[in-house]
PDB file of C-alpha atoms in Angstrom:
ATOM      1  CA  MET A   1     105.579  68.394  46.891  1.00 60.00           C
ATOM      2  CA  ASP A   2     104.004  66.433  44.564  1.00 64.00           C
ATOM      3  CA  GLN A   3     100.368  66.435  45.630  1.00 68.00           C
ATOM      4  CA  VAL A   4     100.634  70.489  45.714  1.00 63.00           C
ATOM      5  CA  TRP A   5     101.536  70.812  42.358  1.00 69.00           C
ATOM      6  CA  ILE A   6      98.709  68.374  41.494  1.00 71.00           C
ATOM      7  CA  SER A   7      96.237  70.736  43.446  1.00 70.00           C
ATOM      8  CA  LEU A   8      97.567  73.565  41.510  1.00 72.00           C
ATOM      9  CA  LYS A   9      97.387  72.016  37.992  1.00 71.00           C
ATOM     10  CA  ASN A  10      93.755  71.088  38.500  1.00 75.00           C
ATOM     11  CA  ILE A  11      93.181  74.619  39.819  1.00 76.00           C
ATOM     12  CA  LEU A  12      94.635  76.230  36.849  1.00 75.00           C
ATOM     13  CA  GLY A  13      93.171  73.547  34.391  1.00 74.00           C
ATOM     14  CA  ASP A  14      89.408  75.158  36.179  1.00 75.00           C
ATOM     15  CA  LEU A  15      90.054  78.703  36.036  1.00 73.00           C
ATOM     16  CA  ILE A  16      91.249  78.114  32.166  1.00 78.00           C
ATOM     17  CA  THR A  17      87.862  76.129  31.699  1.00 77.00           C
ATOM     18  CA  THR A  18      85.953  78.844  33.020  1.00 74.00           C
ATOM     19  CA  VAL A  19      87.756  81.392  30.970  1.00 72.00           C
ATOM     20  CA  GLU A  20      87.159  79.333  27.668  1.00 74.00           C
ATOM     21  CA  SER A  21      83.707  79.118  28.337  1.00 78.00           C
ATOM     22  CA  VAL A  22      82.873  83.062  28.679  1.00 76.00           C
ATOM     23  CA  ASN A  23      81.035  84.345  25.932  1.00 82.00           C
ATOM     24  CA  VAL A  24      79.573  88.036  25.489  1.00 84.00           C
ATOM     25  CA  TRP A  25      76.832  87.897  27.348  1.00 85.00           C
ATOM     26  CA  ASP A  26      78.758  86.826  30.272  1.00 81.00           C
ATOM     27  CA  ILE A  27      81.292  89.664  29.743  1.00 84.00           C
ATOM     28  CA  LEU A  28      77.925  92.491  29.300  1.00 88.00           C
ATOM     29  CA  ASP A  29      75.979  90.586  32.488  1.00 85.00           C
ATOM     30  CA  ILE A  30      79.501  91.201  34.485  1.00 87.00           C
ATOM     31  CA  LEU A  31      79.469  94.902  33.488  1.00 89.00           C
ATOM     32  CA  MET A  32      76.066  95.823  34.311  1.00 90.00           C
ATOM     33  CA  VAL A  33      76.388  94.299  37.785  1.00 87.00           C
ATOM     34  CA  ALA A  34      79.845  96.087  38.182  1.00 88.00           C
ATOM     35  CA  PHE A  35      77.914  99.143  37.041  1.00 86.00           C
ATOM     36  CA  LEU A  36      75.022  98.561  39.180  1.00 81.00           C
ATOM     37  CA  LEU A  37      77.161  98.374  42.430  1.00 79.00           C
ATOM     38  CA  TYR A  38      79.543 101.561  41.297  1.00 80.00           C
ATOM     39  CA  TYR A  39      75.928 103.238  41.275  1.00 72.00           C
ATOM     40  CA  ILE A  40      74.675 102.341  44.251  1.00 71.00           C
ATOM     41  CA  ILE A  41      77.954 102.944  46.126  1.00 71.00           C
ATOM     42  CA  LYS A  42      78.153 106.348  44.424  1.00 68.00           C
ATOM     43  CA  LEU A  43      74.637 106.953  45.905  1.00 63.00           C
ATOM     44  CA  VAL A  44      74.960 106.286  49.094  1.00 62.00           C
ATOM     45  CA  ARG A  45      78.408 107.391  49.781  1.00 61.00           C
ATOM     46  CA  ASP A  46      78.256 110.869  51.448  1.00 52.00           C
ATOM     47  CA  THR A  47      75.047 109.952  52.786  1.00 54.00           C
ATOM     48  CA  ARG A  48      73.093 109.291  55.807  1.00 54.00           C
ATOM     49  CA  ALA A  49      72.557 105.624  53.825  1.00 59.00           C
ATOM     50  CA  ASN A  50      76.239 104.656  54.032  1.00 60.00           C
ATOM     51  CA  GLN A  51      75.566 104.361  57.894  1.00 62.00           C
ATOM     52  CA  LEU A  52      72.797 102.311  57.147  1.00 67.00           C
ATOM     53  CA  VAL A  53      74.726 100.174  54.994  1.00 69.00           C
ATOM     54  CA  LYS A  54      77.361  99.567  57.131  1.00 71.00           C
ATOM     55  CA  GLY A  55      74.528  98.480  59.605  1.00 74.00           C
ATOM     56  CA  ILE A  56      72.876  96.341  56.854  1.00 75.00           C
ATOM     57  CA  LEU A  57      76.329  94.406  56.155  1.00 78.00           C
ATOM     58  CA  LEU A  58      76.897  93.932  59.690  1.00 82.00           C
ATOM     59  CA  LEU A  59      73.379  92.090  60.142  1.00 79.00           C
ATOM     60  CA  LEU A  60      74.154  90.041  56.952  1.00 81.00           C
ATOM     61  CA  VAL A  61      77.461  88.928  59.011  1.00 85.00           C
ATOM     62  CA  LEU A  62      75.917  88.221  62.095  1.00 84.00           C
ATOM     63  CA  TYR A  63      73.106  86.481  60.226  1.00 81.00           C
ATOM     64  CA  ALA A  64      76.110  84.137  58.358  1.00 83.00           C
ATOM     65  CA  VAL A  65      77.458  83.241  61.628  1.00 84.00           C
ATOM     66  CA  VAL A  66      74.400  82.381  63.629  1.00 82.00           C
ATOM     67  CA  THR A  67      73.282  79.906  60.850  1.00 80.00           C
ATOM     68  CA  THR A  68      76.802  77.887  61.418  1.00 82.00           C
ATOM     69  CA  MET A  69      76.080  77.650  64.957  1.00 82.00           C
ATOM     70  CA  PRO A  70      73.521  75.882  66.823  1.00 81.00           C
ATOM     71  CA  PHE A  71      71.862  78.867  67.703  1.00 80.00           C
ATOM     72  CA  LYS A  72      67.591  78.470  67.153  1.00 80.00           C
ATOM     73  CA  ALA A  73      66.668  81.618  69.025  1.00 84.00           C
ATOM     74  CA  MET A  74      69.216  83.809  67.207  1.00 81.00           C
ATOM     75  CA  GLY A  75      68.404  81.747  64.097  1.00 80.00           C
ATOM     76  CA  PHE A  76      64.915  82.601  64.154  1.00 81.00           C
ATOM     77  CA  ILE A  77      65.192  86.335  65.145  1.00 83.00           C
ATOM     78  CA  MET A  78      67.704  86.693  62.076  1.00 79.00           C
ATOM     79  CA  LYS A  79      65.725  85.101  59.594  1.00 79.00           C
ATOM     80  CA  ALA A  80      62.581  87.296  59.996  1.00 80.00           C
ATOM     81  CA  LEU A  81      64.340  90.406  60.187  1.00 77.00           C
ATOM     82  CA  LEU A  82      65.630  89.460  56.548  1.00 75.00           C
ATOM     83  CA  GLN A  83      62.230  88.422  55.629  1.00 74.00           C
ATOM     84  CA  VAL A  84      60.660  91.807  56.765  1.00 75.00           C
ATOM     85  CA  GLY A  85      64.401  93.710  55.325  1.00 71.00           C
ATOM     86  CA  ALA A  86      63.124  94.140  51.860  1.00 67.00           C
ATOM     87  CA  PHE A  87      60.058  96.223  53.019  1.00 73.00           C
ATOM     88  CA  ALA A  88      62.224  98.320  55.720  1.00 70.00           C
ATOM     89  CA  LEU A  89      64.381  99.228  53.261  1.00 69.00           C
ATOM     90  CA  VAL A  90      62.079 100.860  50.888  1.00 70.00           C
ATOM     91  CA  VAL A  91      61.092 102.844  53.763  1.00 71.00           C
ATOM     92  CA  VAL A  92      64.403 103.437  54.733  1.00 65.00           C
ATOM     93  CA  PHE A  93      66.038 104.005  51.960  1.00 66.00           C
ATOM     94  CA  GLN A  94      62.925 106.048  50.588  1.00 68.00           C
ATOM     95  CA  PRO A  95      64.877 109.656  49.835  1.00 64.00           C
ATOM     96  CA  GLU A  96      67.717 108.118  48.071  1.00 63.00           C
ATOM     97  CA  LEU A  97      65.487 106.017  45.994  1.00 69.00           C
ATOM     98  CA  ARG A  98      63.407 108.563  44.885  1.00 68.00           C
ATOM     99  CA  ARG A  99      66.625 110.797  44.192  1.00 64.00           C
ATOM    100  CA  MET A 100      68.260 107.974  41.796  1.00 65.00           C
ATOM    101  CA  LEU A 101      64.743 107.262  39.923  1.00 68.00           C
ATOM    102  CA  GLU A 102      64.524 111.024  39.358  1.00 64.00           C
ATOM    103  CA  LYS A 103      68.163 110.862  38.217  1.00 62.00           C
ATOM    104  CA  VAL A 104      67.493 107.899  35.845  1.00 63.00           C
ATOM    105  CA  GLY A 105      64.121 110.004  34.615  1.00 62.00           C
ATOM    106  CA  ARG A 106      66.091 113.134  34.143  1.00 55.00           C
ATOM    107  CA  THR A 107      68.225 110.633  31.401  1.00 56.00           C
ATOM    108  CA  LYS A 108      67.748 112.011  28.091  1.00 54.00           C
ATOM    109  CA  LEU A 109      65.288 109.338  25.707  1.00 50.00           C
ATOM    110  CA  PRO A 110      65.973 109.151  21.451  1.00 51.00           C
ATOM    111  CA  PHE A 111      63.414 111.095  19.452  1.00 46.00           C
ATOM    112  CA  GLY A 112      62.778 113.592  21.902  1.00 46.00           C
ATOM    113  CA  LEU A 113      60.348 111.226  23.968  1.00 44.00           C
ATOM    114  CA  PHE A 114      58.596 112.819  26.820  1.00 46.00           C
ATOM    115  CA  SER A 115      60.557 116.092  26.089  1.00 47.00           C
ATOM    116  CA  ALA A 116      58.986 119.357  26.111  1.00 50.00           C
ATOM    117  CA  GLY A 117      61.442 120.685  23.414  1.00 52.00           C
ATOM    118  CA  GLY A 118      64.366 123.343  23.519  1.00 53.00           C
ATOM    119  CA  GLN A 119      63.780 126.676  24.298  1.00 57.00           C
ATOM    120  CA  ASP A 120      62.574 129.005  21.604  1.00 71.00           C
ATOM    121  CA  GLU A 121      64.307 132.342  20.689  1.00 81.00           C
ATOM    122  CA  ARG A 122      61.452 134.616  22.984  1.00 84.00           C
ATOM    123  CA  GLN A 123      61.461 132.032  25.718  1.00 85.00           C
ATOM    124  CA  GLN A 124      65.284 132.458  25.701  1.00 87.00           C
ATOM    125  CA  LEU A 125      64.903 136.160  25.813  1.00 90.00           C
ATOM    126  CA  GLU A 126      62.657 135.731  28.755  1.00 91.00           C
ATOM    127  CA  VAL A 127      64.480 133.581  30.256  1.00 92.00           C
ATOM    128  CA  ARG A 128      67.436 136.119  30.211  1.00 92.00           C
ATOM    129  CA  ARG A 129      65.773 139.065  31.594  1.00 93.00           C
ATOM    130  CA  MET A 130      64.731 136.939  34.424  1.00 94.00           C
ATOM    131  CA  ILE A 131      68.057 136.097  35.264  1.00 94.00           C
ATOM    132  CA  ASP A 132      69.038 140.029  35.391  1.00 94.00           C
ATOM    133  CA  GLU A 133      66.436 140.910  37.549  1.00 95.00           C
ATOM    134  CA  VAL A 134      67.308 138.208  40.284  1.00 95.00           C
ATOM    135  CA  ALA A 135      70.624 139.000  39.590  1.00 94.00           C
ATOM    136  CA  GLN A 136      69.749 142.990  40.320  1.00 94.00           C
ATOM    137  CA  ALA A 137      67.391 142.223  43.094  1.00 94.00           C
ATOM    138  CA  CYS A 138      70.597 139.899  44.737  1.00 95.00           C
ATOM    139  CA  GLU A 139      72.717 142.711  44.814  1.00 94.00           C
ATOM    140  CA  SER A 140      70.230 144.613  46.648  1.00 94.00           C
ATOM    141  CA  LEU A 141      68.908 142.118  49.172  1.00 94.00           C
ATOM    142  CA  SER A 142      72.533 141.085  49.561  1.00 93.00           C
ATOM    143  CA  ARG A 143      73.800 144.958  50.629  1.00 93.00           C
ATOM    144  CA  HIS A 144      70.779 145.302  53.144  1.00 93.00           C
ATOM    145  CA  ARG A 145      71.209 141.629  54.282  1.00 93.00           C
ATOM    146  CA  THR A 146      68.097 140.886  53.718  1.00 93.00           C
ATOM    147  CA  GLY A 147      67.585 137.100  53.779  1.00 93.00           C
ATOM    148  CA  ALA A 148      65.978 135.178  50.589  1.00 94.00           C
ATOM    149  CA  LEU A 149      65.734 131.786  49.089  1.00 95.00           C
ATOM    150  CA  MET A 150      64.813 131.108  45.538  1.00 95.00           C
ATOM    151  CA  VAL A 151      64.287 128.050  44.124  1.00 95.00           C
ATOM    152  CA  PHE A 152      65.083 127.553  40.154  1.00 95.00           C
ATOM    153  CA  GLU A 153      62.597 124.596  39.151  1.00 92.00           C
ATOM    154  CA  MET A 154      64.441 122.370  36.386  1.00 89.00           C
ATOM    155  CA  GLN A 155      63.496 118.974  34.944  1.00 84.00           C
ATOM    156  CA  THR A 156      61.745 117.703  38.155  1.00 82.00           C
ATOM    157  CA  LYS A 157      58.467 119.449  38.621  1.00 86.00           C
ATOM    158  CA  LEU A 158      57.924 120.763  42.087  1.00 88.00           C
ATOM    159  CA  GLY A 159      54.339 120.653  42.384  1.00 87.00           C
ATOM    160  CA  GLU A 160      54.508 119.365  46.272  1.00 88.00           C
ATOM    161  CA  ILE A 161      56.523 122.052  46.972  1.00 91.00           C
ATOM    162  CA  ILE A 162      54.722 124.848  45.011  1.00 92.00           C
ATOM    163  CA  ARG A 163      51.253 123.927  46.963  1.00 91.00           C
ATOM    164  CA  THR A 164      52.563 124.700  50.513  1.00 92.00           C
ATOM    165  CA  GLY A 165      52.743 128.320  49.400  1.00 92.00           C
ATOM    166  CA  THR A 166      51.106 130.944  47.403  1.00 93.00           C
ATOM    167  CA  VAL A 167      50.785 130.857  43.524  1.00 93.00           C
ATOM    168  CA  ILE A 168      52.216 134.454  42.193  1.00 92.00           C
ATOM    169  CA  ASP A 169      52.814 133.511  38.703  1.00 90.00           C
ATOM    170  CA  ALA A 170      54.078 136.751  37.029  1.00 92.00           C
ATOM    171  CA  TYR A 171      57.181 138.390  35.471  1.00 92.00           C
ATOM    172  CA  PRO A 172      59.453 138.827  37.813  1.00 90.00           C
ATOM    173  CA  SER A 173      60.987 142.421  38.894  1.00 93.00           C
ATOM    174  CA  ALA A 174      63.975 143.141  41.418  1.00 93.00           C
ATOM    175  CA  GLU A 175      61.442 145.424  43.092  1.00 93.00           C
ATOM    176  CA  MET A 176      58.888 142.087  43.483  1.00 94.00           C
ATOM    177  CA  ILE A 177      61.406 140.023  44.634  1.00 94.00           C
ATOM    178  CA  GLY A 178      62.615 142.932  47.229  1.00 93.00           C
ATOM    179  CA  ASN A 179      59.092 143.299  48.504  1.00 93.00           C
ATOM    180  CA  ILE A 180      58.845 139.528  48.561  1.00 93.00           C
ATOM    181  CA  PHE A 181      61.922 139.126  50.977  1.00 93.00           C
ATOM    182  CA  TYR A 182      61.574 142.615  52.704  1.00 91.00           C
ATOM    183  CA  VAL A 183      60.994 141.663  56.320  1.00 88.00           C
ATOM    184  CA  GLY A 184      57.152 143.073  56.867  1.00 83.00           C
ATOM    185  CA  SER A 185      56.049 140.966  53.845  1.00 86.00           C
ATOM    186  CA  PRO A 186      53.694 137.714  54.915  1.00 88.00           C
ATOM    187  CA  LEU A 187      55.910 135.531  52.413  1.00 89.00           C
ATOM    188  CA  HIS A 188      59.790 136.604  53.798  1.00 88.00           C
ATOM    189  CA  ASP A 189      59.805 133.489  55.639  1.00 88.00           C
ATOM    190  CA  GLY A 190      59.476 130.758  52.463  1.00 91.00           C
ATOM    191  CA  ALA A 191      61.112 130.055  49.531  1.00 93.00           C
ATOM    192  CA  MET A 192      59.930 131.384  46.186  1.00 94.00           C
ATOM    193  CA  VAL A 193      59.810 129.538  42.968  1.00 95.00           C
ATOM    194  CA  ILE A 194      60.707 130.265  39.613  1.00 94.00           C
ATOM    195  CA  ARG A 195      59.529 128.123  37.021  1.00 92.00           C
ATOM    196  CA  GLY A 196      60.640 128.806  34.017  1.00 87.00           C
ATOM    197  CA  ALA A 197      60.594 132.897  33.168  1.00 89.00           C
ATOM    198  CA  ARG A 198      58.408 133.488  35.544  1.00 92.00           C
ATOM    199  CA  LEU A 199      58.171 133.889  39.702  1.00 94.00           C
ATOM    200  CA  TYR A 200      55.413 131.067  39.776  1.00 93.00           C
ATOM    201  CA  ALA A 201      54.986 130.867  43.990  1.00 94.00           C
ATOM    202  CA  ALA A 202      56.127 132.250  46.992  1.00 94.00           C
ATOM    203  CA  GLY A 203      56.126 131.306  50.988  1.00 93.00           C
ATOM    204  CA  CYS A 204      56.776 128.155  50.166  1.00 94.00           C
ATOM    205  CA  PHE A 205      58.273 125.222  52.544  1.00 93.00           C
ATOM    206  CA  LEU A 206      61.452 123.394  51.827  1.00 92.00           C
ATOM    207  CA  PRO A 207      62.574 120.217  53.410  1.00 89.00           C
ATOM    208  CA  LEU A 208      65.586 120.730  55.339  1.00 89.00           C
ATOM    209  CA  THR A 209      68.710 118.631  54.936  1.00 86.00           C
ATOM    210  CA  GLU A 210      69.500 115.285  57.447  1.00 79.00           C
ATOM    211  CA  ASN A 211      73.232 115.945  56.875  1.00 78.00           C
ATOM    212  CA  ASN A 212      74.978 116.394  60.164  1.00 76.00           C
ATOM    213  CA  ASP A 213      78.130 117.474  59.200  1.00 76.00           C
ATOM    214  CA  LEU A 214      77.802 120.685  58.029  1.00 80.00           C
ATOM    215  CA  SER A 215      79.210 124.002  59.244  1.00 79.00           C
ATOM    216  CA  LYS A 216      77.406 125.309  62.671  1.00 78.00           C
ATOM    217  CA  GLU A 217      77.432 128.477  60.781  1.00 78.00           C
ATOM    218  CA  LEU A 218      74.680 127.811  58.301  1.00 84.00           C
ATOM    219  CA  GLY A 219      71.129 128.803  59.294  1.00 87.00           C
ATOM    220  CA  THR A 220      67.678 127.348  58.668  1.00 89.00           C
ATOM    221  CA  ARG A 221      68.052 128.815  54.866  1.00 90.00           C
ATOM    222  CA  HIS A 222      71.207 127.165  54.238  1.00 92.00           C
ATOM    223  CA  ARG A 223      69.535 123.723  54.906  1.00 92.00           C
ATOM    224  CA  ALA A 224      66.525 124.144  53.417  1.00 92.00           C
ATOM    225  CA  SER A 225      68.430 125.167  50.338  1.00 92.00           C
ATOM    226  CA  ILE A 226      70.698 121.844  50.580  1.00 91.00           C
ATOM    227  CA  GLY A 227      67.999 119.576  51.254  1.00 90.00           C
ATOM    228  CA  MET A 228      66.073 120.918  48.441  1.00 91.00           C
ATOM    229  CA  SER A 229      69.015 120.749  45.737  1.00 90.00           C
ATOM    230  CA  GLU A 230      69.329 116.796  47.001  1.00 85.00           C
ATOM    231  CA  ASN A 231      65.578 116.006  47.132  1.00 83.00           C
ATOM    232  CA  SER A 232      65.308 117.504  43.274  1.00 85.00           C
ATOM    233  CA  ASP A 233      67.697 118.828  40.553  1.00 87.00           C
ATOM    234  CA  ALA A 234      66.552 121.965  41.091  1.00 92.00           C
ATOM    235  CA  ILE A 235      69.302 125.234  41.655  1.00 94.00           C
ATOM    236  CA  VAL A 236      68.824 126.985  44.837  1.00 95.00           C
ATOM    237  CA  LEU A 237      69.773 130.109  45.432  1.00 95.00           C
ATOM    238  CA  VAL A 238      70.347 131.858  48.796  1.00 95.00           C
ATOM    239  CA  VAL A 239      71.145 135.201  50.456  1.00 94.00           C
ATOM    240  CA  SER A 240      72.522 135.028  54.101  1.00 93.00           C
ATOM    241  CA  GLU A 241      70.786 137.488  56.635  1.00 91.00           C
ATOM    242  CA  GLU A 242      73.583 137.369  58.373  1.00 90.00           C
ATOM    243  CA  THR A 243      76.443 138.020  56.431  1.00 91.00           C
ATOM    244  CA  GLY A 244      74.741 139.068  52.863  1.00 92.00           C
ATOM    245  CA  VAL A 245      76.951 136.367  51.058  1.00 93.00           C
ATOM    246  CA  ILE A 246      75.264 134.818  47.989  1.00 95.00           C
ATOM    247  CA  SER A 247      75.077 131.334  47.702  1.00 94.00           C
ATOM    248  CA  VAL A 248      73.737 128.330  45.307  1.00 95.00           C
ATOM    249  CA  ALA A 249      73.030 124.778  46.477  1.00 94.00           C
ATOM    250  CA  ARG A 250      72.809 121.870  43.424  1.00 92.00           C
ATOM    251  CA  ASN A 251      72.963 118.137  43.981  1.00 87.00           C
ATOM    252  CA  GLY A 252      73.713 118.450  47.484  1.00 86.00           C
ATOM    253  CA  VAL A 253      76.612 120.936  47.578  1.00 89.00           C
ATOM    254  CA  LEU A 254      76.547 124.838  48.598  1.00 92.00           C
ATOM    255  CA  THR A 255      79.065 127.229  47.062  1.00 92.00           C
ATOM    256  CA  ARG A 256      79.137 130.380  48.005  1.00 92.00           C
ATOM    257  CA  ASN A 257      80.565 134.194  47.794  1.00 92.00           C
ATOM    258  CA  TYR A 258      78.835 135.089  44.319  1.00 94.00           C
ATOM    259  CA  THR A 259      78.592 138.303  43.456  1.00 93.00           C
ATOM    260  CA  PRO A 260      75.760 139.716  41.104  1.00 92.00           C
ATOM    261  CA  GLU A 261      78.060 139.347  38.277  1.00 93.00           C
ATOM    262  CA  THR A 262      79.025 135.670  38.860  1.00 94.00           C
ATOM    263  CA  LEU A 263      75.948 134.520  40.065  1.00 94.00           C
ATOM    264  CA  GLY A 264      74.337 136.073  36.511  1.00 93.00           C
ATOM    265  CA  ASP A 265      76.934 134.042  34.559  1.00 93.00           C
ATOM    266  CA  TYR A 266      76.145 130.850  36.794  1.00 93.00           C
ATOM    267  CA  LEU A 267      72.043 131.195  35.693  1.00 93.00           C
ATOM    268  CA  ARG A 268      72.870 131.702  32.494  1.00 93.00           C
ATOM    269  CA  ALA A 269      74.954 128.877  31.799  1.00 92.00           C
ATOM    270  CA  ASN A 270      72.978 125.954  33.540  1.00 91.00           C
ATOM    271  CA  LEU A 271      69.438 128.019  32.889  1.00 90.00           C
ATOM    272  CA  LEU A 272      70.374 128.706  29.159  1.00 86.00           C
ATOM    273  CA  PRO A 273      72.011 125.188  27.582  1.00 69.00           C
ATOM    274  CA  GLN A 274      72.649 126.885  24.698  1.00 60.00           C
ATOM    275  CA  GLU A 275      74.967 129.850  26.109  1.00 52.00           C
ATOM    276  CA  ASN A 276      78.383 129.438  26.830  1.00 47.00           C
ATOM    277  CA  ALA A 277      78.691 126.713  29.821  1.00 40.00           C
ATOM    278  CA  GLN A 278      82.286 127.339  30.542  1.00 40.00           C
ATOM    279  CA  SER A 279      81.705 130.356  32.117  1.00 42.00           C
ATOM    280  CA  GLU A 280      80.502 128.483  35.293  1.00 41.00           C
ATOM    281  CA  HIS A 281      84.092 126.927  35.552  1.00 39.00           C
ATOM    282  CA  ARG A 282      85.784 130.096  36.064  1.00 39.00           C
ATOM    283  CA  LEU A 283      82.951 131.531  38.742  1.00 41.00           C
ATOM    284  CA  PRO A 284      85.223 132.380  42.010  1.00 41.00           C
ATOM    285  CA  PHE A 285      83.872 130.526  44.838  1.00 39.00           C
ATOM    286  CA  ARG A 286      84.209 128.586  47.680  1.00 40.00           C
ATOM    287  CA  ARG A 287      82.492 125.268  49.291  1.00 41.00           C
ATOM    288  CA  ALA A 288      80.682 125.595  52.279  1.00 43.00           C
ATOM    289  CA  LYS A 289      82.689 124.554  55.341  1.00 41.00           C
ATOM    290  CA  LYS A 290      82.018 121.044  57.018  1.00 38.00           C
TER     291      LYS A 290
END
């Protein structure tokens, strides 16, 4: 009993000594590591990387077991895997790493560094007109059940997406949008990209999401919208060809059942930061089924 008490006393003494030696820099170091781990977990959660992380952890556990036992062949194989693992992770996690770096790059820097500045009054007026024309076009497309896919470029530039389509670079109108997505149009199967207040390109190809947990009711357009929103900060608008339902994808989440009015409110809240952004929280939508 005395030996146990002495051991506990020694452990408590070591703990007190360790705590007393902690300084401000150690606390900041711990907080930075905790934030980094939290951000990585948040990044890979609900993505295909989640399963890959589990596989990597199992490999690390296997490596720890192998190194403690006289398994020369398995030890050699595990060491070789770990040596090339860093390069393999860059390839495997390329979409997630790109998304993380884009989120970091979208962080606002002080003094307006690398910023194009806010919108002036004329630009805001053009964006409002564009939103009105898009909402009017979606009303007609939804009523006639004509499929449509529109991408609103935000801070992440979509040059590689635009190059897959046809550059138009014109002020949008409801009639022009309707003609682009008319079934007989050569551009109707692709996506339309809106940059600023201009209809910049049409007939563009978007990456499909690799999320296999989505509802089977969602077709190619919806999967392309989610995939585009997973790889950029763009707002992607979808009109279903089968049901006429208007949906919006952003940050990998699809929201549905918009009306032309609530769609206009949502776009104004997100494309015009100076407008009242509270209308976004009052929109009657529901998340896509998984």
